[in-house]
PDB file of C-alpha atoms in Angstrom:
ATOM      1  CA  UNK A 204     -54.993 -38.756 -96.681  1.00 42.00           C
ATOM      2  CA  UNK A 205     -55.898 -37.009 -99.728  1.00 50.00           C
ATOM      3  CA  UNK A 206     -56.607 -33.154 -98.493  1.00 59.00           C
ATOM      4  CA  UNK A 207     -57.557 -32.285-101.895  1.00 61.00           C
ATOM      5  CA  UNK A 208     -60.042 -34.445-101.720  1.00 83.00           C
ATOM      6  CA  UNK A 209     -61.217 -33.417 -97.665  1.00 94.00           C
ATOM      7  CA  UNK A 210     -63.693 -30.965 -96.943  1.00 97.00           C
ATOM      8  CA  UNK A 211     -64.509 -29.954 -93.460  1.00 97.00           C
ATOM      9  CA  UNK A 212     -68.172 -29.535 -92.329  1.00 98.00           C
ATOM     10  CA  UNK A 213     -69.040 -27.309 -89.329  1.00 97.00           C
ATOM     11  CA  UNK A 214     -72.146 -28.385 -87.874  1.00 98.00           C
ATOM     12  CA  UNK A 215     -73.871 -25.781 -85.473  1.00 98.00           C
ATOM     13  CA  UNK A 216     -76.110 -27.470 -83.443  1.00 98.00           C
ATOM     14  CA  UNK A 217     -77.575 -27.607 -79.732  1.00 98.00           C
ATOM     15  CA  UNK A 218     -77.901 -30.828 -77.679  1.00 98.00           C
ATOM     16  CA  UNK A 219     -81.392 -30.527 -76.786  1.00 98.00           C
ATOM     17  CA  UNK A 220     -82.224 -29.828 -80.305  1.00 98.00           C
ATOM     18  CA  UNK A 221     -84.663 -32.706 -81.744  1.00 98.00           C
ATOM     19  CA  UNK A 222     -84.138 -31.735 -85.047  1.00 98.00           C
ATOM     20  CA  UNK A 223     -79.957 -31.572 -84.367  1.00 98.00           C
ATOM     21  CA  UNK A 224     -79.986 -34.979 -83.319  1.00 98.00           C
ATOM     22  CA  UNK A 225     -81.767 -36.726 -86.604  1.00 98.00           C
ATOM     23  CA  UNK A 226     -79.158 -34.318 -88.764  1.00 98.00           C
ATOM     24  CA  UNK A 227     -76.312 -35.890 -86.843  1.00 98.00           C
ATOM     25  CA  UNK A 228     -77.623 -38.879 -88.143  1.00 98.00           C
ATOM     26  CA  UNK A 229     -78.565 -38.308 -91.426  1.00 98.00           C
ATOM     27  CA  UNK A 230     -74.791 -36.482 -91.607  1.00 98.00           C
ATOM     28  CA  UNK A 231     -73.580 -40.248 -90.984  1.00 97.00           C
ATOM     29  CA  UNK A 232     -75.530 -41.308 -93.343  1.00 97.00           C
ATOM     30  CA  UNK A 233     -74.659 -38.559 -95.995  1.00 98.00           C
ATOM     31  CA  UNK A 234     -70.735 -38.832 -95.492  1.00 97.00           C
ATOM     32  CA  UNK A 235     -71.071 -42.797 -96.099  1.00 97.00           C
ATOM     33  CA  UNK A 236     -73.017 -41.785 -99.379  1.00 96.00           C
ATOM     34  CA  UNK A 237     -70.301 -39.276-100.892  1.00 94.00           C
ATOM     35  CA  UNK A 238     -67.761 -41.632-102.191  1.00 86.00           C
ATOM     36  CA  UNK A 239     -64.685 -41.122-101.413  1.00 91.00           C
ATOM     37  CA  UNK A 240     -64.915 -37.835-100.257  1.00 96.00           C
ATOM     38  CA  UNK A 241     -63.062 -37.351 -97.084  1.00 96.00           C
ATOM     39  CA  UNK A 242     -65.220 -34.870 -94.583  1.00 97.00           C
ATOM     40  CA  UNK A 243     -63.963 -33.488 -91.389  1.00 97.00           C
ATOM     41  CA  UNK A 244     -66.908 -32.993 -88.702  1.00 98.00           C
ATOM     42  CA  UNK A 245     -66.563 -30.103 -86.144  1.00 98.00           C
ATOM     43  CA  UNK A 246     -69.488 -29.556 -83.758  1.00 98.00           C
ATOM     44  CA  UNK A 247     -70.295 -25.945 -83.014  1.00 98.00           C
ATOM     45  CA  UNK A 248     -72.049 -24.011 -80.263  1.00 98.00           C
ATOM     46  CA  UNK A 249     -75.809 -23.093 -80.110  1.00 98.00           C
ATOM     47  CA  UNK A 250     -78.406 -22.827 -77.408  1.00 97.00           C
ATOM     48  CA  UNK A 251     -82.125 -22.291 -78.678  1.00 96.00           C
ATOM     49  CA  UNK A 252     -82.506 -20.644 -75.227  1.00 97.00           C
ATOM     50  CA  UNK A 253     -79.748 -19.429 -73.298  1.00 96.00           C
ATOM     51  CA  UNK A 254     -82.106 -17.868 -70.822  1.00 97.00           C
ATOM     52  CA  UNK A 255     -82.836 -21.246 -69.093  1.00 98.00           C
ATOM     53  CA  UNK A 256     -80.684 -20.977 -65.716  1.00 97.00           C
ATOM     54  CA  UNK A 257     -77.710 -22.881 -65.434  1.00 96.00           C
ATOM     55  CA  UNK A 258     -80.036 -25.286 -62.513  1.00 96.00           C
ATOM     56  CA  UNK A 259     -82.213 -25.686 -65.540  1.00 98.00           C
ATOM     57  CA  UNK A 260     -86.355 -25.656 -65.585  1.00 98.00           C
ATOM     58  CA  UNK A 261     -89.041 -28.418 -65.326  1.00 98.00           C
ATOM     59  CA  UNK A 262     -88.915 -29.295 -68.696  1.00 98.00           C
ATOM     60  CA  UNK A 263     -93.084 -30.156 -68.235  1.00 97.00           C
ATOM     61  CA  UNK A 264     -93.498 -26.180 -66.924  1.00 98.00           C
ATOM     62  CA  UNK A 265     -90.947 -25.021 -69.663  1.00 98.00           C
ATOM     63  CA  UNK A 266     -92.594 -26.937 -72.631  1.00 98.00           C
ATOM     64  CA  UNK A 267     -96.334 -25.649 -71.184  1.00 98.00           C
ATOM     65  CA  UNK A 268     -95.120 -22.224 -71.190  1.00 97.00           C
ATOM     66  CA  UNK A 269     -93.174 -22.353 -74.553  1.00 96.00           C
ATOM     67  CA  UNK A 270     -96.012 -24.221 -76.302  1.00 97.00           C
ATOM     68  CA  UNK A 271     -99.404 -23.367 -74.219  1.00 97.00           C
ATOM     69  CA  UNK A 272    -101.118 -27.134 -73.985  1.00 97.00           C
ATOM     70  CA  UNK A 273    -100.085 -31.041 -73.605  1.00 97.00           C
ATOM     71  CA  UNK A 274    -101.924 -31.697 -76.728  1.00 98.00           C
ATOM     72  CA  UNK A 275     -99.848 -29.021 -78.526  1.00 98.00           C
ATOM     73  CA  UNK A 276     -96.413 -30.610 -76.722  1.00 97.00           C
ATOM     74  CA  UNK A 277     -97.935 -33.905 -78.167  1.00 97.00           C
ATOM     75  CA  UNK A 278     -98.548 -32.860 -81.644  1.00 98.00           C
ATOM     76  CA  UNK A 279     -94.945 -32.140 -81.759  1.00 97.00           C
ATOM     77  CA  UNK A 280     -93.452 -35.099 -80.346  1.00 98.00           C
ATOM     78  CA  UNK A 281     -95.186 -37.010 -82.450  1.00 98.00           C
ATOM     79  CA  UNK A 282     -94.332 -35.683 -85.392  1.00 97.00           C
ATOM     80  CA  UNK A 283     -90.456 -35.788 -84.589  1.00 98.00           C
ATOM     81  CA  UNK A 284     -91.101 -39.373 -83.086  1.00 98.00           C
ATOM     82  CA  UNK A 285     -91.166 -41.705 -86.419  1.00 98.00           C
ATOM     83  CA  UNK A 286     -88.585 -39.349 -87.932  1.00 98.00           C
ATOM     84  CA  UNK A 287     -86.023 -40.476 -85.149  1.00 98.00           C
ATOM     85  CA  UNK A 288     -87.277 -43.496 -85.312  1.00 98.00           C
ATOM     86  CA  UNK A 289     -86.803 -43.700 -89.007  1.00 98.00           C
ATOM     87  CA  UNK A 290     -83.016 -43.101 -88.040  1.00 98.00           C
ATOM     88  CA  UNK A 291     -82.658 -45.278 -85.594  1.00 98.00           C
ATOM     89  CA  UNK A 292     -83.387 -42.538 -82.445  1.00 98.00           C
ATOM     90  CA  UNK A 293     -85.640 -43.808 -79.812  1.00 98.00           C
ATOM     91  CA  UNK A 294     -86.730 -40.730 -78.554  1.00 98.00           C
ATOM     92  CA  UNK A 295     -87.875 -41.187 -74.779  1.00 98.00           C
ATOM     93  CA  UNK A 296     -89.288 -36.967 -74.697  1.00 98.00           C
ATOM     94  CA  UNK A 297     -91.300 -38.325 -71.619  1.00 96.00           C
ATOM     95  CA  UNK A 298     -88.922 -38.865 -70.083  1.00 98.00           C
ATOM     96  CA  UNK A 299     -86.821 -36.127 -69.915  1.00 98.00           C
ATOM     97  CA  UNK A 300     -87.539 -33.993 -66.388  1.00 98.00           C
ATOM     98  CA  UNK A 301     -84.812 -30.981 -66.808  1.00 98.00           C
ATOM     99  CA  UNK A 302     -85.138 -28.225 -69.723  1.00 98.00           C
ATOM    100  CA  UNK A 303     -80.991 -27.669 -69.155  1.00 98.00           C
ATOM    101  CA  UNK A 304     -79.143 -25.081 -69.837  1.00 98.00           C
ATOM    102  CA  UNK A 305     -76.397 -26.462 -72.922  1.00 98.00           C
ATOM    103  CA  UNK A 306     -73.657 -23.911 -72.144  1.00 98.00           C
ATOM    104  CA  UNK A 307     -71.938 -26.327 -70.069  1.00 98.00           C
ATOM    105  CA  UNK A 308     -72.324 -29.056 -72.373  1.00 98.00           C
ATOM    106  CA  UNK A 309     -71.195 -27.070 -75.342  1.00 98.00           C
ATOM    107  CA  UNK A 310     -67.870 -25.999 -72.948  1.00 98.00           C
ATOM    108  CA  UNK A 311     -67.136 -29.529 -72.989  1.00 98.00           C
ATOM    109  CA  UNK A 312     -67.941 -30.443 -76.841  1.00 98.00           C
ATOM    110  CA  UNK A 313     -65.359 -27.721 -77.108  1.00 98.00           C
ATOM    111  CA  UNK A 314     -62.323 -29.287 -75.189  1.00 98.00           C
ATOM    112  CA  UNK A 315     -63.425 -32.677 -76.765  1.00 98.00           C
ATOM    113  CA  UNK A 316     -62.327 -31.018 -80.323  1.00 98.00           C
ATOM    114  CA  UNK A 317     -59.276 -30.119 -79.093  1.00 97.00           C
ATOM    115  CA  UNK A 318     -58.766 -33.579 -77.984  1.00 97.00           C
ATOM    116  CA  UNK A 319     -59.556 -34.709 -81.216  1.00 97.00           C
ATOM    117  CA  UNK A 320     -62.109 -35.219 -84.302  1.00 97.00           C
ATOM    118  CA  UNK A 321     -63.272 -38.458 -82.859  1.00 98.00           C
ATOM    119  CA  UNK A 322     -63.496 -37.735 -79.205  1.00 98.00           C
ATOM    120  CA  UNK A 323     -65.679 -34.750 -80.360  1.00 98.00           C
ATOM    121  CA  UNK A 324     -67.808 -36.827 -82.039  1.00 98.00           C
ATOM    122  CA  UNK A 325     -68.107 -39.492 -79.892  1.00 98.00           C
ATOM    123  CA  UNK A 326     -69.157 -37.107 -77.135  1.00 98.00           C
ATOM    124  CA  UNK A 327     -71.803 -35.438 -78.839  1.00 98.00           C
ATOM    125  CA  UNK A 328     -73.271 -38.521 -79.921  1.00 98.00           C
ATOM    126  CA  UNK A 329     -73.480 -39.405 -76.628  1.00 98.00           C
ATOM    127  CA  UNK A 330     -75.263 -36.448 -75.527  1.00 98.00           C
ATOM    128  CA  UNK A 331     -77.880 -36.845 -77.784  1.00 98.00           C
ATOM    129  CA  UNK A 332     -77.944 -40.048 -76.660  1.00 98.00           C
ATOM    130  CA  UNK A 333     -78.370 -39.094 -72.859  1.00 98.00           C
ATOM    131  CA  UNK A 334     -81.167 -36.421 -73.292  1.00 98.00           C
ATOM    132  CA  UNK A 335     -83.039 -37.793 -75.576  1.00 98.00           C
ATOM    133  CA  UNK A 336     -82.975 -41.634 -75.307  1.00 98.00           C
ATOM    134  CA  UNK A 337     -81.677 -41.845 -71.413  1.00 98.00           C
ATOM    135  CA  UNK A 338     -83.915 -38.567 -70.247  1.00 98.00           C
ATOM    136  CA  UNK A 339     -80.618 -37.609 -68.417  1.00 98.00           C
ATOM    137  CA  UNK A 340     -80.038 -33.957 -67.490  1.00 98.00           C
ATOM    138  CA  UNK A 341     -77.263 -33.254 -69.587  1.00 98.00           C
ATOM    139  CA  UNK A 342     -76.641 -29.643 -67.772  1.00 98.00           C
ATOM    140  CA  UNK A 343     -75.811 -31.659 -64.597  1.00 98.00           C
ATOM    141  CA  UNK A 344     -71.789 -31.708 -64.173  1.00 98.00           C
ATOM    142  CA  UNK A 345     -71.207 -35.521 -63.123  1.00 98.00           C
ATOM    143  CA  UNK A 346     -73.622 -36.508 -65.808  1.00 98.00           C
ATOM    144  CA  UNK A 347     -70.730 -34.327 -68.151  1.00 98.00           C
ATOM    145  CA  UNK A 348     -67.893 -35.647 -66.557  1.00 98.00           C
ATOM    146  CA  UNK A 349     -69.257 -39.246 -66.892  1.00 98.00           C
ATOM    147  CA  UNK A 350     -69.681 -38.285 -70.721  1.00 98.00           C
ATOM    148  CA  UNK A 351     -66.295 -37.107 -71.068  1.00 98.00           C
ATOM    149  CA  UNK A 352     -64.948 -40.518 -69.743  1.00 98.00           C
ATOM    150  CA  UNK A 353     -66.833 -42.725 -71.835  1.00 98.00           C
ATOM    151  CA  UNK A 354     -65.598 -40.376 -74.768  1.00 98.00           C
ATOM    152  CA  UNK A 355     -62.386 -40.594 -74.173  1.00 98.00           C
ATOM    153  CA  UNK A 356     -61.431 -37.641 -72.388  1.00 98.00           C
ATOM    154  CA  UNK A 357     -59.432 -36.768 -69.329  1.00 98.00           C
ATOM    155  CA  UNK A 358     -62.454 -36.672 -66.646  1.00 98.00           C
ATOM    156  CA  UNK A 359     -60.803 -35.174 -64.296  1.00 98.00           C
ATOM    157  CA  UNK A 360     -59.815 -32.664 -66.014  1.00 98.00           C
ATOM    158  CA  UNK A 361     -62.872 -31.856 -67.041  1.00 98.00           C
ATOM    159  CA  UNK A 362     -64.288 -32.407 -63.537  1.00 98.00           C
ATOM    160  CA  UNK A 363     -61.915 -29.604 -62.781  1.00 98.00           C
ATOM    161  CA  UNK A 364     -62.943 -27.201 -65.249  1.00 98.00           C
ATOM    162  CA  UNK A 365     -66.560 -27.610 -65.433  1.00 98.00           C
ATOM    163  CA  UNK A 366     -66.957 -24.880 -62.287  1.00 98.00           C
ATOM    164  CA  UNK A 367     -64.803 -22.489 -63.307  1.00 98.00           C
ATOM    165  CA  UNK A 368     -64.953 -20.039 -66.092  1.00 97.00           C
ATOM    166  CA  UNK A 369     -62.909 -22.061 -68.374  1.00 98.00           C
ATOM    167  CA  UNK A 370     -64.249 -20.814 -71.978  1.00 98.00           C
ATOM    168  CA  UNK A 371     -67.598 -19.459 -71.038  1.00 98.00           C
ATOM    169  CA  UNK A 372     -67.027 -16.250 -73.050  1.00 98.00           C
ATOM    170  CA  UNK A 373     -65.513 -18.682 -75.774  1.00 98.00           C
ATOM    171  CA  UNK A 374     -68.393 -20.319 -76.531  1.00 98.00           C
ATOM    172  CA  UNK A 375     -70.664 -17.476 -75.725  1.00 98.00           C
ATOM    173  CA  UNK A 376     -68.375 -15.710 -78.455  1.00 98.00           C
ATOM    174  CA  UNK A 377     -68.647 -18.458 -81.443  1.00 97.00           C
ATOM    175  CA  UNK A 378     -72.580 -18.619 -80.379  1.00 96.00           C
ATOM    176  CA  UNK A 379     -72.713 -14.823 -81.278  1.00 96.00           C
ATOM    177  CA  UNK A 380     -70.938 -15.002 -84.576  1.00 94.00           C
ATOM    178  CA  UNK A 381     -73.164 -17.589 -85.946  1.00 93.00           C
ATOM    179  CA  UNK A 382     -75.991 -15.569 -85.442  1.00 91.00           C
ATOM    180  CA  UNK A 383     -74.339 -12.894 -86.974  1.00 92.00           C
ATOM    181  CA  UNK A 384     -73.914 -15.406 -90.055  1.00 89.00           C
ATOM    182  CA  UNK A 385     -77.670 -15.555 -90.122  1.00 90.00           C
ATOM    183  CA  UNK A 386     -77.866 -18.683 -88.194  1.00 92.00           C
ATOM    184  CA  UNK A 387     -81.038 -18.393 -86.580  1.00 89.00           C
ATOM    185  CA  UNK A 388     -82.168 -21.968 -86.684  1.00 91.00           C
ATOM    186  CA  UNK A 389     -80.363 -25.309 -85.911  1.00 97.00           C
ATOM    187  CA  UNK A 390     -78.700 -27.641 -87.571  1.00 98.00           C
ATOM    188  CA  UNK A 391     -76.865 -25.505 -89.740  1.00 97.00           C
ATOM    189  CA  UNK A 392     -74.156 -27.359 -91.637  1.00 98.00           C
ATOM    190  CA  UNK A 393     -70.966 -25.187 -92.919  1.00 97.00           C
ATOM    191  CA  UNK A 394     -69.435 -26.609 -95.792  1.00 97.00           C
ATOM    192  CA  UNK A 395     -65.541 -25.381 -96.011  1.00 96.00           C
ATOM    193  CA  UNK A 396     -67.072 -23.102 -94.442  1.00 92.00           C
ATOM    194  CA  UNK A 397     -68.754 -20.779 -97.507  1.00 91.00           C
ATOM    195  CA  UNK A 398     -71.514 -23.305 -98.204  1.00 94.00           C
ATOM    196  CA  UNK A 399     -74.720 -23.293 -95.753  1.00 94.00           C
ATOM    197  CA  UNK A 400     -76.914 -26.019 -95.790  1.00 96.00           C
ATOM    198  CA  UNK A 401     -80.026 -25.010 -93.054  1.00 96.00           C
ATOM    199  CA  UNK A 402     -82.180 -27.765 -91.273  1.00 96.00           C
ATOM    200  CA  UNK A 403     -82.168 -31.483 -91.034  1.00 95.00           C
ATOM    201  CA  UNK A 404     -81.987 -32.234 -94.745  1.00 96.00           C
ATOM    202  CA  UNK A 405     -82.066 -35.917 -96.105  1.00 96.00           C
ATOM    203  CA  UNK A 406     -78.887 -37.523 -96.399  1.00 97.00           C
ATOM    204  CA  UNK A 407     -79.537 -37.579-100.111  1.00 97.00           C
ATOM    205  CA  UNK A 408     -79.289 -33.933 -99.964  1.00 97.00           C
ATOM    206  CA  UNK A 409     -76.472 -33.451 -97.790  1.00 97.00           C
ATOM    207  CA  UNK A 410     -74.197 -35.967 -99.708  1.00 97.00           C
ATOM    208  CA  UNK A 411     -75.457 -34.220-102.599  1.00 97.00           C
ATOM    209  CA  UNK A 412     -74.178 -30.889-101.239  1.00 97.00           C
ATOM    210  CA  UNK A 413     -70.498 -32.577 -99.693  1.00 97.00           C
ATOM    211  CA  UNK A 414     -69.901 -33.869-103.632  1.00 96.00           C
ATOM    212  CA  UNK A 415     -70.456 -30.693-105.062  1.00 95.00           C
ATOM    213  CA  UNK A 416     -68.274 -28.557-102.584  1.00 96.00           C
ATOM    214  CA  UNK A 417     -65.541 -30.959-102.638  1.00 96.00           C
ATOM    215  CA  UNK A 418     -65.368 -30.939-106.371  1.00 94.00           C
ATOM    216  CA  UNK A 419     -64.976 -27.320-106.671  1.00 94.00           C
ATOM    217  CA  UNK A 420     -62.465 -27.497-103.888  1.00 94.00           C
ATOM    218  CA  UNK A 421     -60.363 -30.054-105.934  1.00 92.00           C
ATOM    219  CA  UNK A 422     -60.985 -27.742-108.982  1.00 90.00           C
ATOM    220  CA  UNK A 423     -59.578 -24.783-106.993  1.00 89.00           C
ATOM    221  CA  UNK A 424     -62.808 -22.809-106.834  1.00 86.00           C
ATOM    222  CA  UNK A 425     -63.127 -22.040-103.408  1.00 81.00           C
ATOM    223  CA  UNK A 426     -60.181 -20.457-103.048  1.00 65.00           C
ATOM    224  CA  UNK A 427     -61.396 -17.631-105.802  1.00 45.00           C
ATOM    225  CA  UNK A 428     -64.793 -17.045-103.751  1.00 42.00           C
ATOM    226  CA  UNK A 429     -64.655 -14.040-101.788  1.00 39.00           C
TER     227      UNK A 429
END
């Protein structure tokens, strides 16, 4: 492996994010379009709405509530709809039934890093997957566990550690400092972590972006900026 020539991208995201989802993908597409640059993924914690209770909501009653009308809720879907599509997402928002809360979720993205880089992504892949294309309730714990498994991980392990306190304050934690990076929005995508790119930008743009930081990395820039 040529490290000189590795840069490591931290994507913030949340799994019930729409717009997190079609930047995972267009991040596939981006790191196949950079050459030979070598990029390291690590997913980080977000939750556009950590108020949601950890039962979760009727997503129908949350999305009337957040949004005020079904044609408004429809106007939105169908704008994200041929952009997933576009990517190769089916997205099934009908039928999802459960707003979750993702703190669970992003506890368990968390102990799939430290299981390793692929596990990690494998397993948020498949969450997307599950909420999006499956309508699955991916705040319910068997629905985790089952993820877990078909990532890769030690389920019952995780089946363990999913009702206890096992990095809740963790996650809470990293959540925090983004925001106090000025992450207000998701997905954010940390390159080496100095360079921000914000939103779900075309994999033209992204590549665009990996080239350019991993040059100035193998010029010895990065280590000069402050």
């Amino acid at each position: 492996m040529n490290e000189a020539n590795a840069i490591t991208v931290d994507v913030v995201s949340d799994v019930v994010c729409p717009w997190c989802f079609i930047g995972q993908k267009r991040l596939d597409k981006a790191i196949a379009a950079a050459g030979d640059v070598e990029v390291h993924i690590r997913w980080r914690p977000f939750q556009l709405d950590p108020t949601i209770p950890p039962q979760g909501k009727d997503r129908r009653d949350y999305m009337l509530a957040k949004f005020g009308s079904e044609e408004r809720i429809r106007e939105i879907h169908a704008r994200i709809e041929p952009l997933g599509e576009a990517e190769g997402i089916s997205f099934a928002f009908d039928a999802i039934k459960v707003a979750p809360n993702t703190l669970d979720a992003h506890r368990l993205i968390r102990w799939a890093g430290a299981a390793g880089e692929d596990v990690q992504n494998r397993l948020v892949r498949r969450l997307f997957q599950l909420n999006f294309e499956e309508g699955v309730n991916v705040g319910d714990h068997m629905v985790l566990v089952e993820a877990a498994r078909e990532a890769g991980m030690d389920a019952s392990v995780v089946e363990t550690l999913l009702p206890s306190d096992a990095d809740v304050e963790a996650v809470r934690t990293e959540i925090a400092t983004a925001s106090r990076m000025g992450i207000t929005g998701v997905p954010s995508f940390l390159l080496e972590g100095k360079y921000a790119v914000m939103g779900a930008q075309d994999a033209d743009t992204l590549a665009d972006a990996i080239r350019q930081v991993a040059a100035a990395k193998a010029r010895g820039e990065l280590e000069k900026a402050d």
